[in-house]
mmCIF file of C-alpha atoms in Angstrom:
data_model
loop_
_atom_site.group_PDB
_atom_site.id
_atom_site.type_symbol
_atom_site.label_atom_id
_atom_site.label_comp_id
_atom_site.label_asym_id
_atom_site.label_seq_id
_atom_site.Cartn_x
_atom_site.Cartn_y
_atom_site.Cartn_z
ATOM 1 C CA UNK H 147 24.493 -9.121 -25.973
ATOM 2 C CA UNK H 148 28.327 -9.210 -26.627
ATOM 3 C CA UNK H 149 30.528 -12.234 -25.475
ATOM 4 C CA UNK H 150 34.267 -12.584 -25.726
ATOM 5 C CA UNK H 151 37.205 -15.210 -25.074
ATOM 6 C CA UNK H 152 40.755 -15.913 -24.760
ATOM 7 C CA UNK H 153 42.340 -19.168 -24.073
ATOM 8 C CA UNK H 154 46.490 -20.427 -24.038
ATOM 9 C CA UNK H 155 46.611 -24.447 -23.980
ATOM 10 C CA UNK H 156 49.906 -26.295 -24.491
ATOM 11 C CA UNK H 157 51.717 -29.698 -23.889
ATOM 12 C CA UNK H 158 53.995 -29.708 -20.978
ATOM 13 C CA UNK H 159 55.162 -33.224 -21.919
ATOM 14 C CA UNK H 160 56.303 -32.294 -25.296
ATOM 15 C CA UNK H 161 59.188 -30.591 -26.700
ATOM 16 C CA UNK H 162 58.476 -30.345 -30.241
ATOM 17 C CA UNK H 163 58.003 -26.830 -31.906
ATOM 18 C CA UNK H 164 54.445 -28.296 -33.533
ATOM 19 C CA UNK H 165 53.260 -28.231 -29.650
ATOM 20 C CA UNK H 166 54.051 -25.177 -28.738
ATOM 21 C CA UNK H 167 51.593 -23.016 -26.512
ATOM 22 C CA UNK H 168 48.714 -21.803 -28.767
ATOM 23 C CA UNK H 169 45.769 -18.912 -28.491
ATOM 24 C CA UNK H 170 42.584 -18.936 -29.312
ATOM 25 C CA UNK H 171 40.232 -15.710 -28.808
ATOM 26 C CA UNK H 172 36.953 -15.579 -29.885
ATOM 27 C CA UNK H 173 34.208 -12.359 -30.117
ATOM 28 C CA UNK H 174 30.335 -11.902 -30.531
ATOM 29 C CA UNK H 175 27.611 -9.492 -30.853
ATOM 30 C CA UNK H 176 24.450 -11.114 -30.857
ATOM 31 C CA UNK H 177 20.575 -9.558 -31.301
ATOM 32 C CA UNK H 178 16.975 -11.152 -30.934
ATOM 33 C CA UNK H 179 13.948 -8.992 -31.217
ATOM 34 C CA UNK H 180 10.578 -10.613 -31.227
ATOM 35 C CA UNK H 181 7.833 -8.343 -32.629
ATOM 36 C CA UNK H 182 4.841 -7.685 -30.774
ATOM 37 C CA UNK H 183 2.655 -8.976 -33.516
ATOM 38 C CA UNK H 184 -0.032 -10.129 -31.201
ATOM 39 C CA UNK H 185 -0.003 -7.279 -28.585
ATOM 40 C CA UNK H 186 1.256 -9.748 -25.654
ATOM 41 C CA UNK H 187 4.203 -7.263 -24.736
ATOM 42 C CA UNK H 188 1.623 -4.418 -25.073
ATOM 43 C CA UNK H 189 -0.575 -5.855 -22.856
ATOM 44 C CA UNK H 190 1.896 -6.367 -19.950
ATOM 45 C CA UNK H 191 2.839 -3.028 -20.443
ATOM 46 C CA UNK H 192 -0.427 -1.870 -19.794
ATOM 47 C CA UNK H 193 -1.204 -4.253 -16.841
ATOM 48 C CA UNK H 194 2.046 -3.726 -15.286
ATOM 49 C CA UNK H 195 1.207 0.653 -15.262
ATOM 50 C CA UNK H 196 -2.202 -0.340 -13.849
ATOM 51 C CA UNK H 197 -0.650 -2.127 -11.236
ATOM 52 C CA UNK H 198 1.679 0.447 -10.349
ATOM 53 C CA UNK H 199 -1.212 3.228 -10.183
ATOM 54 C CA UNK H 200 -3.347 0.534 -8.386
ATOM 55 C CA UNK H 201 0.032 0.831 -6.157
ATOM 56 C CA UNK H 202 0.309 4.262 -6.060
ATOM 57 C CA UNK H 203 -3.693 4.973 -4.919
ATOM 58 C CA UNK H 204 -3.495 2.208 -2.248
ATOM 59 C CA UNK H 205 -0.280 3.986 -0.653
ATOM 60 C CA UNK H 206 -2.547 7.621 -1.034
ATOM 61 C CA UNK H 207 -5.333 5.254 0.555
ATOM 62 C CA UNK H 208 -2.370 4.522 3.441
ATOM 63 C CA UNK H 209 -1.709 8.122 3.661
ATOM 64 C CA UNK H 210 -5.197 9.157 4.020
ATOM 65 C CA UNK H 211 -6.271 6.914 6.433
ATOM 66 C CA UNK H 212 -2.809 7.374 8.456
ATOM 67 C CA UNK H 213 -4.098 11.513 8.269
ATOM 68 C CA UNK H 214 -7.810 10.510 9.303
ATOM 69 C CA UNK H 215 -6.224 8.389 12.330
ATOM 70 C CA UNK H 216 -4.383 11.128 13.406
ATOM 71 C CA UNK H 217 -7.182 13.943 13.231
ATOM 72 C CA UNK H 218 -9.967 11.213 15.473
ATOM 73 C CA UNK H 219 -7.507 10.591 17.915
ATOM 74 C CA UNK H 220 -6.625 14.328 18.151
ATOM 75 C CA UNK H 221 -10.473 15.482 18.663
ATOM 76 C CA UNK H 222 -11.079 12.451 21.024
ATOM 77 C CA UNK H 223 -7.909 13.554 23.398
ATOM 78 C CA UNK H 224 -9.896 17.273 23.234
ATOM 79 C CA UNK H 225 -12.884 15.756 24.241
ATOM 80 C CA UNK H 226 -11.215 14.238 26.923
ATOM 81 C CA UNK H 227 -9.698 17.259 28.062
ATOM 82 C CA UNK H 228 -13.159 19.307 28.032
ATOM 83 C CA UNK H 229 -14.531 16.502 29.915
ATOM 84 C CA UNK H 230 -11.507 16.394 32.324
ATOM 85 C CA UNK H 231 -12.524 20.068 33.145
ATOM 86 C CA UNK H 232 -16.357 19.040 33.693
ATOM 87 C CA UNK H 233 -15.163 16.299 36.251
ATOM 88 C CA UNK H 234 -13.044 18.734 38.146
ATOM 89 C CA UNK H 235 -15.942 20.652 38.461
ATOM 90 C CA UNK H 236 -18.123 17.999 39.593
ATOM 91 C CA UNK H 237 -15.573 16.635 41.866
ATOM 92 C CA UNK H 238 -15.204 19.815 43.253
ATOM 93 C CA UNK H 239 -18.804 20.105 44.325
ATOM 94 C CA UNK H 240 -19.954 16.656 45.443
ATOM 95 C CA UNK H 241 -16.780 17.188 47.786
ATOM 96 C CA UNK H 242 -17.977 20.687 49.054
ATOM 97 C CA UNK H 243 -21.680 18.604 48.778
ATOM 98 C CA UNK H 244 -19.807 15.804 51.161
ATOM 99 C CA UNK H 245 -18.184 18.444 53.373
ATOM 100 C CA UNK H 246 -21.834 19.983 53.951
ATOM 101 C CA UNK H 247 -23.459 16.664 54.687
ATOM 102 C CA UNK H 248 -20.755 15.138 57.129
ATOM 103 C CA UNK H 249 -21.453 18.998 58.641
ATOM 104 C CA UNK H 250 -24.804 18.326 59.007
ATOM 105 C CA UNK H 251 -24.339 14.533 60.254
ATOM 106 C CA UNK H 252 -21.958 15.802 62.967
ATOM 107 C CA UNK H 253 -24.413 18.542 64.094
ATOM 108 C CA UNK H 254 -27.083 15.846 64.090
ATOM 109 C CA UNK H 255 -29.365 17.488 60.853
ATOM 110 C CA UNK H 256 -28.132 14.730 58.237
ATOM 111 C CA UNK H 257 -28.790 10.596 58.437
ATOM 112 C CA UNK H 258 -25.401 8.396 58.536
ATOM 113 C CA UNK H 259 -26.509 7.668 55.063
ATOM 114 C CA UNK H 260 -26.608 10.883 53.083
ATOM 115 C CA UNK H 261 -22.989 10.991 54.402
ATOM 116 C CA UNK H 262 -22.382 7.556 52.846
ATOM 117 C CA UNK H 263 -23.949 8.837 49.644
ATOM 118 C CA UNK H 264 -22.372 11.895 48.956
ATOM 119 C CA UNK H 265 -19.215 9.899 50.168
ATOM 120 C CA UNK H 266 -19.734 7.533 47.065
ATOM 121 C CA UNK H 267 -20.545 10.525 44.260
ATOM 122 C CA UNK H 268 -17.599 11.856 45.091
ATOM 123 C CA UNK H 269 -15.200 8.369 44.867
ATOM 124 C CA UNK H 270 -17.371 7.681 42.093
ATOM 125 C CA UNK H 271 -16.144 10.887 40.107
ATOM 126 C CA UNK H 272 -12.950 10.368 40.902
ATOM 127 C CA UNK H 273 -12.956 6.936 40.004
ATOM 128 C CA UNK H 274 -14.285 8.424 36.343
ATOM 129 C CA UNK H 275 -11.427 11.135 35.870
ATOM 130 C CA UNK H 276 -8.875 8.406 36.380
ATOM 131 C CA UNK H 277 -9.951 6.332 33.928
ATOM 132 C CA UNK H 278 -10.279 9.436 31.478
ATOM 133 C CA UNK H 279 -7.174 10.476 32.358
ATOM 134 C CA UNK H 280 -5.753 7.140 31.695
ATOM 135 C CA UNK H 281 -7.917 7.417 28.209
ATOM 136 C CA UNK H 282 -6.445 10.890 27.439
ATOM 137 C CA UNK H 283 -3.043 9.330 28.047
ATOM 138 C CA UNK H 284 -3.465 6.222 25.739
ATOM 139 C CA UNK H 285 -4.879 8.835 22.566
ATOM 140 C CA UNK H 286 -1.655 11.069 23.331
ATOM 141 C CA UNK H 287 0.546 7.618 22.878
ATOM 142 C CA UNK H 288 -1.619 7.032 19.562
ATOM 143 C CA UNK H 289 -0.755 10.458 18.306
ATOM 144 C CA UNK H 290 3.035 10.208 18.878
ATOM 145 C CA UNK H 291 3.226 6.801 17.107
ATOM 146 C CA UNK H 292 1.416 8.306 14.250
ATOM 147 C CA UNK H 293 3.417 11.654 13.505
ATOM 148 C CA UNK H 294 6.602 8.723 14.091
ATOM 149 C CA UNK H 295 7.852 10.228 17.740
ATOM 150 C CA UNK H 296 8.388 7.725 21.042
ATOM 151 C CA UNK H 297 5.277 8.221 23.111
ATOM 152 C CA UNK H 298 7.468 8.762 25.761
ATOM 153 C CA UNK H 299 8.843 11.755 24.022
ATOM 154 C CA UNK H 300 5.610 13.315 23.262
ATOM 155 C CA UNK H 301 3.557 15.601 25.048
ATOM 156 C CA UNK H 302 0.373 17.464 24.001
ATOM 157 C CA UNK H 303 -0.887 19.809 26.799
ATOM 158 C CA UNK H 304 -4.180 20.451 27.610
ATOM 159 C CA UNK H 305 -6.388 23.086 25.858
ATOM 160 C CA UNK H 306 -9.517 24.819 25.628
ATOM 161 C CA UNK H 307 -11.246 23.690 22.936
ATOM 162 C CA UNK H 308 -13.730 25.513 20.962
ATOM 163 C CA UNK H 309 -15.538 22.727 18.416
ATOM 164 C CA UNK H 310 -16.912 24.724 15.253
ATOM 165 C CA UNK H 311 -18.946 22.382 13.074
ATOM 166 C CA UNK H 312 -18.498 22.620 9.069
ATOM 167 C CA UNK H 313 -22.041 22.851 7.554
ATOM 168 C CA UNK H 314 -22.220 19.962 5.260
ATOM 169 C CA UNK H 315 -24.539 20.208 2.554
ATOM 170 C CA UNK H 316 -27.646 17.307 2.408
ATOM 171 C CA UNK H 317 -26.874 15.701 -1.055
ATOM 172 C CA UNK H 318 -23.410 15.838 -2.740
ATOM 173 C CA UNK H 319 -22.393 14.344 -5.977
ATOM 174 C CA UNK H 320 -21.643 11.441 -6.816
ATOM 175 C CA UNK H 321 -18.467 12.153 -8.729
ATOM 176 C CA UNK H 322 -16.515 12.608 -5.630
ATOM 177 C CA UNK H 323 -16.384 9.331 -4.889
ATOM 178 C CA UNK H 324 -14.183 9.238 -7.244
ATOM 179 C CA UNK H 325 -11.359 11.455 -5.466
ATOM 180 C CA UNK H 326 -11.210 8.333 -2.895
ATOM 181 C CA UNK H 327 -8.049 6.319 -3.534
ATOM 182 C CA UNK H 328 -9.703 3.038 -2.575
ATOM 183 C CA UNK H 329 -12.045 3.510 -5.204
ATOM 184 C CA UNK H 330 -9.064 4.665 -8.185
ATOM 185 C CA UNK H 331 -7.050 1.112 -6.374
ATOM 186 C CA UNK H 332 -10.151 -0.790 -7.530
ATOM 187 C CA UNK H 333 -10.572 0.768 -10.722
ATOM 188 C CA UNK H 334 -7.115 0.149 -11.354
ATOM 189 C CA UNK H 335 -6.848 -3.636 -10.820
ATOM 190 C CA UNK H 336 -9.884 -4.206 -12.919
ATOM 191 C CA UNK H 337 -8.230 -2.760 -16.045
ATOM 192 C CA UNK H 338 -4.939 -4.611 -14.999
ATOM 193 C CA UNK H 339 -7.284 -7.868 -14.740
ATOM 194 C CA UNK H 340 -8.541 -6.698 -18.100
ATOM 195 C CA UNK H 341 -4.843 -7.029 -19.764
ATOM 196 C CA UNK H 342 -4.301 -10.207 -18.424
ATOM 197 C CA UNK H 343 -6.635 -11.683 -20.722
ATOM 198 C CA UNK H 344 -5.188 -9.906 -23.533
ATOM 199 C CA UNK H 345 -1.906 -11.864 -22.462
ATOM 200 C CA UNK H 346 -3.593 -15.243 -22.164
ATOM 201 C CA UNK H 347 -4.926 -15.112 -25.244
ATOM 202 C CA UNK H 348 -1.705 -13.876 -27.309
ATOM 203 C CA UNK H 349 -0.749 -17.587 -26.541
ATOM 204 C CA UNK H 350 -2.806 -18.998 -29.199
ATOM 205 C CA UNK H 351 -0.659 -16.975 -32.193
ATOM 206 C CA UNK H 352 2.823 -18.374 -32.794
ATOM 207 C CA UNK H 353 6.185 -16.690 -31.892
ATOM 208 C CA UNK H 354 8.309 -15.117 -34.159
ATOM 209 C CA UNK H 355 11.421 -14.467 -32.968
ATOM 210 C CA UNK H 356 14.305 -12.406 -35.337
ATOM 211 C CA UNK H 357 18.152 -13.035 -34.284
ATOM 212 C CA UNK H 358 21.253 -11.784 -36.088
ATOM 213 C CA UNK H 359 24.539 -12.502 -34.921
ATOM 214 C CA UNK H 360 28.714 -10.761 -35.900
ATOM 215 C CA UNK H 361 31.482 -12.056 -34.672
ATOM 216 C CA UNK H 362 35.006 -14.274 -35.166
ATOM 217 C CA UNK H 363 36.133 -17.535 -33.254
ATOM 218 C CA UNK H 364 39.483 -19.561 -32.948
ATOM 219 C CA UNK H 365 41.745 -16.698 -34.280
ATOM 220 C CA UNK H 366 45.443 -16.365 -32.609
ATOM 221 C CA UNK H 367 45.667 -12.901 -32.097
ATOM 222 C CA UNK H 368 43.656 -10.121 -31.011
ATOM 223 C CA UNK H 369 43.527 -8.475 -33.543
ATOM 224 C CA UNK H 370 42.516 -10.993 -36.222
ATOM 225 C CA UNK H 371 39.393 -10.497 -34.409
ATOM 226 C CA UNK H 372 38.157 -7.785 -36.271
ATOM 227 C CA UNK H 373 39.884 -9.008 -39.843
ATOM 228 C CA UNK H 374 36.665 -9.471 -42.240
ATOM 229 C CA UNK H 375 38.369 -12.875 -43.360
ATOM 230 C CA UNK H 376 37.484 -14.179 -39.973
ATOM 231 C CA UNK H 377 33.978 -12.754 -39.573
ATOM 232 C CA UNK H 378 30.813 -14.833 -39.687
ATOM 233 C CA UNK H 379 27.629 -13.194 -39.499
ATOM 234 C CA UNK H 380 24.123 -14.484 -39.691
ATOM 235 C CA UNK H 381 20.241 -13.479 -39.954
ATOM 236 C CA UNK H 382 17.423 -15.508 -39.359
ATOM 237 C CA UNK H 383 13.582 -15.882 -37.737
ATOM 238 C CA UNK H 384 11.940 -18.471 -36.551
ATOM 239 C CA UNK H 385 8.078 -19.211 -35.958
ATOM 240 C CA UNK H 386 7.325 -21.607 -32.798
ATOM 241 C CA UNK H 387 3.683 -22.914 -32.360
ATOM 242 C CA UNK H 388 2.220 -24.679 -29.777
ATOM 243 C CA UNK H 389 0.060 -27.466 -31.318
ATOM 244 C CA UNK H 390 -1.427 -29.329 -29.003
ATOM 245 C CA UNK H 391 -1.720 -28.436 -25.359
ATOM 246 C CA UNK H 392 -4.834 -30.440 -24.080
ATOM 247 C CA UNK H 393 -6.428 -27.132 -23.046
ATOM 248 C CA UNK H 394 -3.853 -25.058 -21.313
ATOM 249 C CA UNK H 395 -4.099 -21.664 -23.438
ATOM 250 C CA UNK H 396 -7.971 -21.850 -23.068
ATOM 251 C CA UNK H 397 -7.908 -22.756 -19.197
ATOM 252 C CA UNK H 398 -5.658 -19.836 -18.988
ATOM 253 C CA UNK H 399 -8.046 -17.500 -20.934
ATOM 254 C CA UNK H 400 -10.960 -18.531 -18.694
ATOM 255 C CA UNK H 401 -8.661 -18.284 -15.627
ATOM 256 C CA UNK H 402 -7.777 -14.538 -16.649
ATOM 257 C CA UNK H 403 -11.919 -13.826 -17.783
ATOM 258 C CA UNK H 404 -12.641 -14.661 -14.339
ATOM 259 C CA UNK H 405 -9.985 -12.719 -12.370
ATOM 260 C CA UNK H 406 -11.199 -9.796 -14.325
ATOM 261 C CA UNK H 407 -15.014 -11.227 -13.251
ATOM 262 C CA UNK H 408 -13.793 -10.753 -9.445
ATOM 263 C CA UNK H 409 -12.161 -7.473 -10.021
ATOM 264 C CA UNK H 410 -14.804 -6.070 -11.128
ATOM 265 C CA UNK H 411 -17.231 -7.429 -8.623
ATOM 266 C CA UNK H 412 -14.629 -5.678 -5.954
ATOM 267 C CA UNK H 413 -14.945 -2.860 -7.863
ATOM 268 C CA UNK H 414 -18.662 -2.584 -7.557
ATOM 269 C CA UNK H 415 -18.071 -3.615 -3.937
ATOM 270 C CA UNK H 416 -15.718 -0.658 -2.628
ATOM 271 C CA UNK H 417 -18.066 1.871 -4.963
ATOM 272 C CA UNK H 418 -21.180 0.625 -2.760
ATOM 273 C CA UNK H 419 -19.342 0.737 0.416
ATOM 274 C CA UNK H 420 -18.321 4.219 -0.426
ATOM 275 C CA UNK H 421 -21.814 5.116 -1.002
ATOM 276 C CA UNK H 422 -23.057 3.408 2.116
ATOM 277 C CA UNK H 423 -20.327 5.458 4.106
ATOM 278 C CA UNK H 424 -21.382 8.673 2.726
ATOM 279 C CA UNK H 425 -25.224 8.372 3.440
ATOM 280 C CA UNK H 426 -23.967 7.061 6.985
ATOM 281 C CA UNK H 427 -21.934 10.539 7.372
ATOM 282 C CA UNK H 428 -25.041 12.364 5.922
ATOM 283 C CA UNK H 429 -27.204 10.903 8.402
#
């Protein structure tokens, strides 16, 4: 760090040449380094990149799960469509079907209540294809929100689909689970857990700071700042202990031993429910 001053002071009730206005400037360059004897720094280095990988999986997990949002909600609206175009269908023949029957009821063939019946397939099915519709419509809104567009801005039309179904193997390994950014988040915050008691426990081993300092104070000029007559320098270290604490250091050891305790039981957790997911898919 570097500091510097300047400062004019006088006596504006005095006349006297011995009071006259006066300057002072003054100039530093100081340094402290404290080794890393004990691996404390090292430590939060290390927790502090596991934290941002932990970071950088969970935004992946984000990402991925934005992506598998948008691909459900796409096949659902298709599914919607194909059965939009099996409703038409049926609509289309319970109303010839109810056409026939009142036919047939005015000719005296058909009973009053085959008319009713057919009457009620047909609301029935027409009933369903609005609420599909209104289904199709409320997928469409979930796609626009997730590529980022105003559902009101977004259309998809309607189109054939042809569904072609990937052939997935019946056993897969194991190792890729490990592709799965939940699982790499997990990982992650158990080895960040896992510096934090390396931290904790660089508490119990003293500090030992190392400072030098350069500089010149309460010269008059400028450039009497840099004169080696008015330099003082200095080197030193210092070694601060903590003594007594009542149990601090070692509450904070346990506290970090069992942080990296739950970590790790999340860890074996998300791995299991990552199992339990694939076998589901399998099935």
């Amino acid at each position: 760090s570097f500091s510097g001053s300047g400062r004019r002071s006088g006596n504006v009730n005095s006349s006297s040449d011995t009071a006259s206005p006066s300057n002072s400037f003054s100039a530093s360059l100081n340094a402290s380094w404290t080794p890393d004897v004990w691996g404390r720094l090292r430590e939060a280095v290390s927790s502090a990149q596991a934290n941002a990988q932990a970071s950088e999986a969970d935004l992946a997990a984000a990402r991925l799960s934005a992506i598998g949002d948008l691909a459900t909600n796409y096949f659902s609206l298709r599914e919607a469509d194909a059965e939009l175009v099996l409703l038409d269908e049926t609509i289309a023949g319970y109303q010839r079907a109810f056409e026939i029957t009142s036919n047939r009821y005015a000719a005296g063939i058909s009973a009053q209540t085959d008319v009713l019946q057919a009457q009620t397939q047909l609301v029935n099915a027409k009933a369903d294809r609005v609420g599909l519709a209104r289904t199709r419509a409320t997928l469409e809104h979930a796609i626009a929100m997730l590529v980022g567009v105003a559902p009101a801005d977004f259309t998809l039309p309607a189109a054939k689909w042809t569904p072609t179904v990937p052939g997935v193997p019946t056993g897969v390994p194991s190792t890729l689970l490990q592709r799965r950014p939940d699982i790499a988040a997990a990982e992650r915050s158990v080895a960040s857990a896992n510096a934090q008691i390396g931290i904790a426990r660089a508490a119990y081993f003293p500090n030992i700071p190392l400072t030098a300092s350069v500089g010149s104070s309460g010269v008059s000029r400028v450039k009497d700042l840099f004169s080696s007559a008015n330099t003082l320098w200095s080197l030193g270290f210092s070694v601060a202990q903590v003594v007594f604490d009542a149990g601090a250091i070692g509450a904070s050891v346990d506290a970090a031993k069992a942080g990296h305790e739950a970590a790790v039981a999340r860890y074996r957790q998300t791995v299991l429910a990552a199992f339990q997911a694939v076998e589901d898919q399998l099935t």
